[in-house]
Structures are given as C-alpha cells and as structure tokens.
XYZ file of C-alpha atoms in Angstrom:
133
model
C 125.102 97.349 93.259
C 121.982 95.324 91.768
C 119.193 98.134 93.683
C 121.667 100.797 92.823
C 121.798 100.407 88.965
C 118.104 99.745 88.823
C 117.450 103.022 90.999
C 119.887 105.066 88.088
C 118.535 103.094 85.084
C 115.067 105.022 86.338
C 116.901 108.101 86.558
C 117.853 108.634 83.763
C 114.701 106.946 82.115
C 112.719 110.633 81.799
C 115.526 112.158 79.941
C 115.469 109.141 77.624
C 111.875 109.110 77.082
C 109.820 111.969 75.281
C 106.769 112.772 77.798
C 104.155 111.510 75.433
C 106.116 107.978 76.087
C 106.048 108.450 79.510
C 104.663 105.087 81.876
C 101.255 105.744 83.541
C 101.442 107.564 87.375
C 100.142 104.623 88.540
C 102.829 101.905 86.819
C 105.314 104.375 88.122
C 104.524 105.330 91.730
C 104.167 100.821 92.018
C 107.585 101.134 90.511
C 108.982 102.867 93.226
C 107.148 101.684 95.658
C 108.835 98.244 94.860
C 111.860 99.665 94.724
C 111.198 101.052 98.647
C 110.758 96.984 99.032
C 107.468 96.897 98.724
C 105.633 92.756 97.736
C 103.548 91.782 95.493
C 100.081 94.438 95.877
C 97.140 93.385 96.049
C 93.505 94.642 95.293
C 92.048 92.318 98.120
C 94.496 93.927 100.301
C 93.909 97.302 99.116
C 89.848 96.693 100.052
C 90.163 95.148 103.292
C 92.518 98.762 104.271
C 90.525 100.786 102.514
C 87.285 99.652 104.782
C 89.589 99.298 107.918
C 88.549 102.064 110.726
C 91.762 103.517 112.513
C 90.762 105.498 115.438
C 92.156 108.874 115.925
C 91.242 111.620 118.334
C 88.463 109.209 120.341
C 87.066 108.588 116.641
C 86.593 105.559 113.754
C 87.840 107.240 110.175
C 88.216 105.133 107.492
C 88.185 105.758 103.859
C 84.664 104.955 103.365
C 83.755 108.091 105.686
C 84.553 110.602 103.387
C 84.365 108.274 99.643
C 82.061 105.767 100.436
C 81.826 102.645 100.483
C 80.908 102.454 96.877
C 83.666 103.688 95.013
C 81.167 104.474 92.059
C 79.521 107.082 93.859
C 79.813 110.770 94.653
C 81.649 111.085 98.419
C 81.282 113.546 100.825
C 84.082 115.552 103.134
C 83.792 114.705 106.258
C 84.744 118.054 107.385
C 83.636 120.141 105.069
C 80.531 118.509 103.581
C 82.353 119.273 100.689
C 81.181 116.871 96.634
C 84.226 114.229 96.154
C 83.895 112.726 92.964
C 83.605 108.780 92.396
C 87.422 106.971 93.368
C 86.298 104.714 90.675
C 88.491 105.325 87.444
C 85.472 103.548 85.550
C 83.013 106.439 85.628
C 86.140 109.300 86.795
C 87.804 108.990 84.449
C 90.175 111.816 85.540
C 91.134 109.647 88.678
C 94.956 108.442 88.957
C 95.117 110.464 86.019
C 98.021 113.062 87.541
C 101.417 112.273 89.160
C 101.263 115.157 91.798
C 97.463 114.529 92.939
C 98.456 110.627 93.803
C 100.725 111.234 95.519
C 99.331 114.423 97.218
C 96.315 112.738 98.792
C 97.371 109.052 99.304
C 99.742 111.516 101.515
C 97.346 113.462 103.261
C 94.633 110.751 103.160
C 96.922 108.101 104.735
C 97.609 110.999 107.697
C 94.215 111.273 108.380
C 92.878 108.647 108.242
C 95.034 105.866 109.476
C 97.793 108.510 111.407
C 100.613 108.292 109.821
C 101.478 108.146 105.952
C 100.699 104.873 104.271
C 103.761 102.325 103.858
C 104.560 101.504 99.993
C 102.855 98.544 100.424
C 99.917 99.948 101.921
C 99.834 102.621 98.698
C 100.503 100.101 96.430
C 97.209 98.043 97.572
C 94.951 101.165 97.361
C 96.409 101.653 94.146
C 95.871 98.797 92.589
C 92.002 98.545 94.424
C 90.866 102.334 92.724
C 92.596 101.174 89.323
C 90.073 97.348 89.365
C 87.187 100.097 90.432
C-alpha cells in the first residue's frame, strides 16, 4: 500500500510542478531505481562495474573499451571509431542533463557491454560514479 501511494504521488508530481522546477534527471532516475528495489547507491561499486570486463561473442567488453579509463578524456567508439565526448560532467557539462538520453544510452551500452540490461542497482551505481567525476 505504501509503495503504491509513493508511486501515485510521483506520477502526479509533474502535473503539480512547473517544468522549470523539475528535478535533475539523475535524481529522478535514482528515485525510480529505489522504487524498483535498489539499495543505497555507491560510486565505488559504479567504478568497479565501469572497469569490469564481460565476455561477449568471444571478446572482453568494458565501459572503458569506448570511454577510456579516464572519464575526463575523449573516448572512441570500438566499432565505428567515432569520437565520444568525455563522460565526466566536470569537463562535459552536457553529460547527465537529458533524461531520455541517459535512459537510451544506459540501455544500449549495458546490452552491448554486459550482454543484458543493467539492473536498477547497477544503473544507479554507474550514475553516481559518473556524477562524481
């Protein structure tokens, strides 16, 4: 019952709050992930996941494959060679500012790297880690 009341309140929030006062997208996603059962988020756990290797089609994939070990530097897409702007919001103020983009890239990159969608806990840990950069 309590969870359904919280969900209802969150669903109605956009109707009662002018867009100018909308929460930042990361906070919005973290709240959603908590409602989906995630515990406290950890930048350290996000860092570990970021550097962890996963075997896909006989090759080891990591977030660092495209984004490098230094999130303050430009990365390079493994397949296309296209430049990827730094992930660190401290040097790339466009990072983590658009909800739709965050959702899209978490889904796509988790599937490419892990071979599956990330759990709400993993997504939250990654976002906290990225936010700390």
